[in-house]
PDB file of C-alpha atoms in Angstrom:
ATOM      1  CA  UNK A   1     -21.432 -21.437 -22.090  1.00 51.00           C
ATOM      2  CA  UNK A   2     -20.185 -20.802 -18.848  1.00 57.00           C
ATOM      3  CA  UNK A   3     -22.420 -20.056 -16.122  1.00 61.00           C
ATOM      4  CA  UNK A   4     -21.392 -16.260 -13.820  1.00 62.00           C
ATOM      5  CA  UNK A   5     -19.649 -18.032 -10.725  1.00 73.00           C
ATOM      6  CA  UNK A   6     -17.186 -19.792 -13.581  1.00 71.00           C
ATOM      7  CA  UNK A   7     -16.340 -16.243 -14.835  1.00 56.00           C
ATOM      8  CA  UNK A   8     -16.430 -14.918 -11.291  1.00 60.00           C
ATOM      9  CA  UNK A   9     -13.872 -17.223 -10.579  1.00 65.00           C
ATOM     10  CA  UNK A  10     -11.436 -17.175 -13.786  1.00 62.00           C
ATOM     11  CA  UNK A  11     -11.257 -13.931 -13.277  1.00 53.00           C
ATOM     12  CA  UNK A  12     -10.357 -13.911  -9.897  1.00 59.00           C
ATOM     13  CA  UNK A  13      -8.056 -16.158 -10.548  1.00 63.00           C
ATOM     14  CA  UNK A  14      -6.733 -13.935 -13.333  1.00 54.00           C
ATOM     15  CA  UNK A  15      -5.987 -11.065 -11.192  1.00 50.00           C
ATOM     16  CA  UNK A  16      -4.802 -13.007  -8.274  1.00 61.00           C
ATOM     17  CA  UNK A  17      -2.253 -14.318 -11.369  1.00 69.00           C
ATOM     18  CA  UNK A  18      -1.309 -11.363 -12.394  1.00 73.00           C
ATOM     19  CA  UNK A  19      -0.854  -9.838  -8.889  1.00 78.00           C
ATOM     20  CA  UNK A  20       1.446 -12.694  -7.893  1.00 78.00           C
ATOM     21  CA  UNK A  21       3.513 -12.865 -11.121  1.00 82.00           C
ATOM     22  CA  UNK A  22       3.800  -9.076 -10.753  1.00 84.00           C
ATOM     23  CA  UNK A  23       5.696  -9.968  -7.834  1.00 84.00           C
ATOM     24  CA  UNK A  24       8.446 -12.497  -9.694  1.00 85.00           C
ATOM     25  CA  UNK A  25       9.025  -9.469 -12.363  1.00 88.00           C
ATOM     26  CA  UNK A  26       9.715  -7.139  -9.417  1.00 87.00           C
ATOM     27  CA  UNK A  27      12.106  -9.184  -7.729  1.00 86.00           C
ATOM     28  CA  UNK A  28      13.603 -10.668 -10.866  1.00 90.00           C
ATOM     29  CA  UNK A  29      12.642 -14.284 -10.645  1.00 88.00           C
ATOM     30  CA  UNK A  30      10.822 -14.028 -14.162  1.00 92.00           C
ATOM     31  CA  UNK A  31      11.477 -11.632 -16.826  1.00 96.00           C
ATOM     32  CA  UNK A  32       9.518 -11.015 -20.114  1.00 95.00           C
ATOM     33  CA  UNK A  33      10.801  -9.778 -23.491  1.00 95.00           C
ATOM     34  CA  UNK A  34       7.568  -9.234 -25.682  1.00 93.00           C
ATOM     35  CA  UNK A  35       9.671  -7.747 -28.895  1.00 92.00           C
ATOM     36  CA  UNK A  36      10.950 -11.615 -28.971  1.00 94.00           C
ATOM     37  CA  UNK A  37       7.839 -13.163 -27.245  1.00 95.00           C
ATOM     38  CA  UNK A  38      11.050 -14.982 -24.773  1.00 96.00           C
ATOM     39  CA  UNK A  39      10.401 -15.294 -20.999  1.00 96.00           C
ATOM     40  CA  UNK A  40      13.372 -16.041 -18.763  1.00 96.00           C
ATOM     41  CA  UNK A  41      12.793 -17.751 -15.506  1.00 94.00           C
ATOM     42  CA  UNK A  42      15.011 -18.231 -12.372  1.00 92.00           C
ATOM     43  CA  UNK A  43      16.039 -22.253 -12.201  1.00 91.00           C
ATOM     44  CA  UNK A  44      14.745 -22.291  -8.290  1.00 89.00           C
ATOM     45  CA  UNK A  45      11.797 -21.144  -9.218  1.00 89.00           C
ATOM     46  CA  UNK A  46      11.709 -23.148 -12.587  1.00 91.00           C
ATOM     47  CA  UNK A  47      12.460 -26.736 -10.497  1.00 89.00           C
ATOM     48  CA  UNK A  48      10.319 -26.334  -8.102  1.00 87.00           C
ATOM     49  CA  UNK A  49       7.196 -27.879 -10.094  1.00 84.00           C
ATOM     50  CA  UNK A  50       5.897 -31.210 -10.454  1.00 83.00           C
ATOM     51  CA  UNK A  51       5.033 -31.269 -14.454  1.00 85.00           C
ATOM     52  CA  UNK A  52       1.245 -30.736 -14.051  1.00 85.00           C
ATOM     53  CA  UNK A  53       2.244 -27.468 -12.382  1.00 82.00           C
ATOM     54  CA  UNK A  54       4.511 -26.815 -14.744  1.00 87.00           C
ATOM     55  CA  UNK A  55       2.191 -26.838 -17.217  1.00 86.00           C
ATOM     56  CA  UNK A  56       0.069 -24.553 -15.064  1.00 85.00           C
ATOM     57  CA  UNK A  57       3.030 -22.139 -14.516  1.00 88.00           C
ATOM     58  CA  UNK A  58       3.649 -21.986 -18.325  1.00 90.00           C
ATOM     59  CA  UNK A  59      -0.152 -21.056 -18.888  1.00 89.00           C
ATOM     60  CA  UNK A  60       0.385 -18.011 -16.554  1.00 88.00           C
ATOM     61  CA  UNK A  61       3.673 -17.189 -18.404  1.00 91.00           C
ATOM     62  CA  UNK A  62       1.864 -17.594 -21.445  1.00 92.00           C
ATOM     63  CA  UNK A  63      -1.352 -15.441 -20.657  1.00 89.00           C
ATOM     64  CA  UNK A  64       0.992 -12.749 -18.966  1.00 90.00           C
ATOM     65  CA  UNK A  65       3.008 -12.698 -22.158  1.00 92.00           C
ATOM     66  CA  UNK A  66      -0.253 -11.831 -24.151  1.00 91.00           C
ATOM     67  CA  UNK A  67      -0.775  -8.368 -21.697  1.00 89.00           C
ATOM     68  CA  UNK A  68       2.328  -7.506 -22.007  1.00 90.00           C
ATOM     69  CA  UNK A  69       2.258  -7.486 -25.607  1.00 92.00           C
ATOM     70  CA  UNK A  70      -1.318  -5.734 -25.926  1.00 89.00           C
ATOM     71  CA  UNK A  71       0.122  -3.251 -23.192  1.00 89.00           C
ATOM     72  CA  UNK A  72       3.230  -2.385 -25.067  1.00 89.00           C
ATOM     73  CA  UNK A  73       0.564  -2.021 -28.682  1.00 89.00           C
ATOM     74  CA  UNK A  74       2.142  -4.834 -30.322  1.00 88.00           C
ATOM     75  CA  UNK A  75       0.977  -7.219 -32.534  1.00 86.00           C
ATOM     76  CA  UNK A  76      -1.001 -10.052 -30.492  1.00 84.00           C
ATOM     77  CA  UNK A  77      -0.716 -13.622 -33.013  1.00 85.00           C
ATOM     78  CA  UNK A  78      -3.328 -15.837 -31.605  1.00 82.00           C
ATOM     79  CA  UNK A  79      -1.633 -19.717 -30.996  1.00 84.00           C
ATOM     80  CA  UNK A  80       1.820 -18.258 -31.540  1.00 91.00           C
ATOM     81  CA  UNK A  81       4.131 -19.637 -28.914  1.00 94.00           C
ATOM     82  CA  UNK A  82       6.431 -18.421 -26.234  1.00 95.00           C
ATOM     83  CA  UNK A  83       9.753 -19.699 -25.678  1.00 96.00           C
ATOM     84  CA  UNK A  84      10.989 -19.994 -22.279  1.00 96.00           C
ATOM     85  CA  UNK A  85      14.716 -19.795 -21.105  1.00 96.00           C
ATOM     86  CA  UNK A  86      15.921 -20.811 -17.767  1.00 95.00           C
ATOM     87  CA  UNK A  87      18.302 -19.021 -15.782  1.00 95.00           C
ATOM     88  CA  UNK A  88      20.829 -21.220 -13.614  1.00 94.00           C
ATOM     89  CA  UNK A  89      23.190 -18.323 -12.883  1.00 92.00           C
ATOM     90  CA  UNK A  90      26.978 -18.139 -13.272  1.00 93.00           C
ATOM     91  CA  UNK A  91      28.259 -20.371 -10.930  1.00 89.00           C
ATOM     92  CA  UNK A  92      28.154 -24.189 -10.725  1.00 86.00           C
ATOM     93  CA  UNK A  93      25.019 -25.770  -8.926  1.00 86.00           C
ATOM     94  CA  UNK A  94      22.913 -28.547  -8.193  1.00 87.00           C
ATOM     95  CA  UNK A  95      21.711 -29.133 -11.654  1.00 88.00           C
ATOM     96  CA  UNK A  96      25.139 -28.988 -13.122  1.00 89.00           C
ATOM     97  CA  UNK A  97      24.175 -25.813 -15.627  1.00 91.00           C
ATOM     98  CA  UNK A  98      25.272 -22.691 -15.828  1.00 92.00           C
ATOM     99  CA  UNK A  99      24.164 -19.592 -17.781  1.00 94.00           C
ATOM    100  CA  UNK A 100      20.769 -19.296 -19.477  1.00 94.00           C
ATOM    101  CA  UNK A 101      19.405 -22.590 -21.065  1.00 94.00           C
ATOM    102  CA  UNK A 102      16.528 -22.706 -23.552  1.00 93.00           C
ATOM    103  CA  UNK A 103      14.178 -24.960 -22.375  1.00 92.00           C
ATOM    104  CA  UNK A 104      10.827 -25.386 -24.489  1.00 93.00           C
ATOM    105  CA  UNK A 105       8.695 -23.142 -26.688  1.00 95.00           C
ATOM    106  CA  UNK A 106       5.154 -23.219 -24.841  1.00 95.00           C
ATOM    107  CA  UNK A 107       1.551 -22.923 -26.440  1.00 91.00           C
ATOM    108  CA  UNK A 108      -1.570 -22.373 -24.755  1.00 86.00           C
ATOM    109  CA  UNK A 109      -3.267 -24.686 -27.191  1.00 87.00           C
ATOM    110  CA  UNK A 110      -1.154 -27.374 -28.171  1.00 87.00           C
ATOM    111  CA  UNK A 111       1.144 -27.388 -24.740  1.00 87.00           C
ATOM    112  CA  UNK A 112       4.904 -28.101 -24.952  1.00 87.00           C
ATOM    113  CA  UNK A 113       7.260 -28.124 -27.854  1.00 86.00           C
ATOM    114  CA  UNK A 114      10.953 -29.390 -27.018  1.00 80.00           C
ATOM    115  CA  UNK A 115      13.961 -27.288 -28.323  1.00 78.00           C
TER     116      UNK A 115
END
């Protein structure tokens, strides 16, 4: 069971998530598509983690997936993963990609899952 200053801090943690990934949706970094359970994510933003944080920056994705879908009333399927696209725009860069690639279908449970 975890003890009050645990919660305290999950949760503050949780709203300090949800501020700052309010903040990507605004300026279009990230966007979310709950009717397909899809999130699409700018490549700067995408390549700019080490993999433990992009397992971290998943999570979020994943858990701000989840309000979106109980915001919008729609069917919330415990363990059912997201998929995430990355965008890499339409001209040539760095990474040699262009246009949106599907990257990985991500669960909060059982982590990543290649496409």
């Amino acid at each position: 069971m975890k003890t009050n200053e645990k919660l305290a801090k999950e949760l503050k943690d949780a709203v300090s998530n949800i501020h700052g990934m309010n903040y990507l949706i605004d300026k279009g970094i990230v966007m979310f598509k709950p009717e397909t359970r899809c999130v699409e994510v700018h490549y700067l933003l995408w390549h700019t983690f080490s993999k433990q944080g992009l397992v971290k920056f998943c999570h979020s994705l994943y858990f701000n997936m989840e309000m979106k879908l109980v915001a919008s009333k729609q069917p919330l399927i415990q363990g059912e993963p997201i998929t995430i696209w990355v965008n890499y725009g339409s001209v040539p860069n760095e990474y040699g990609k262009m246009g949106v690639v599907k990257m990985c279908r991500y669960n909060s449970v059982t982590g990543f899952e290649v496409v």
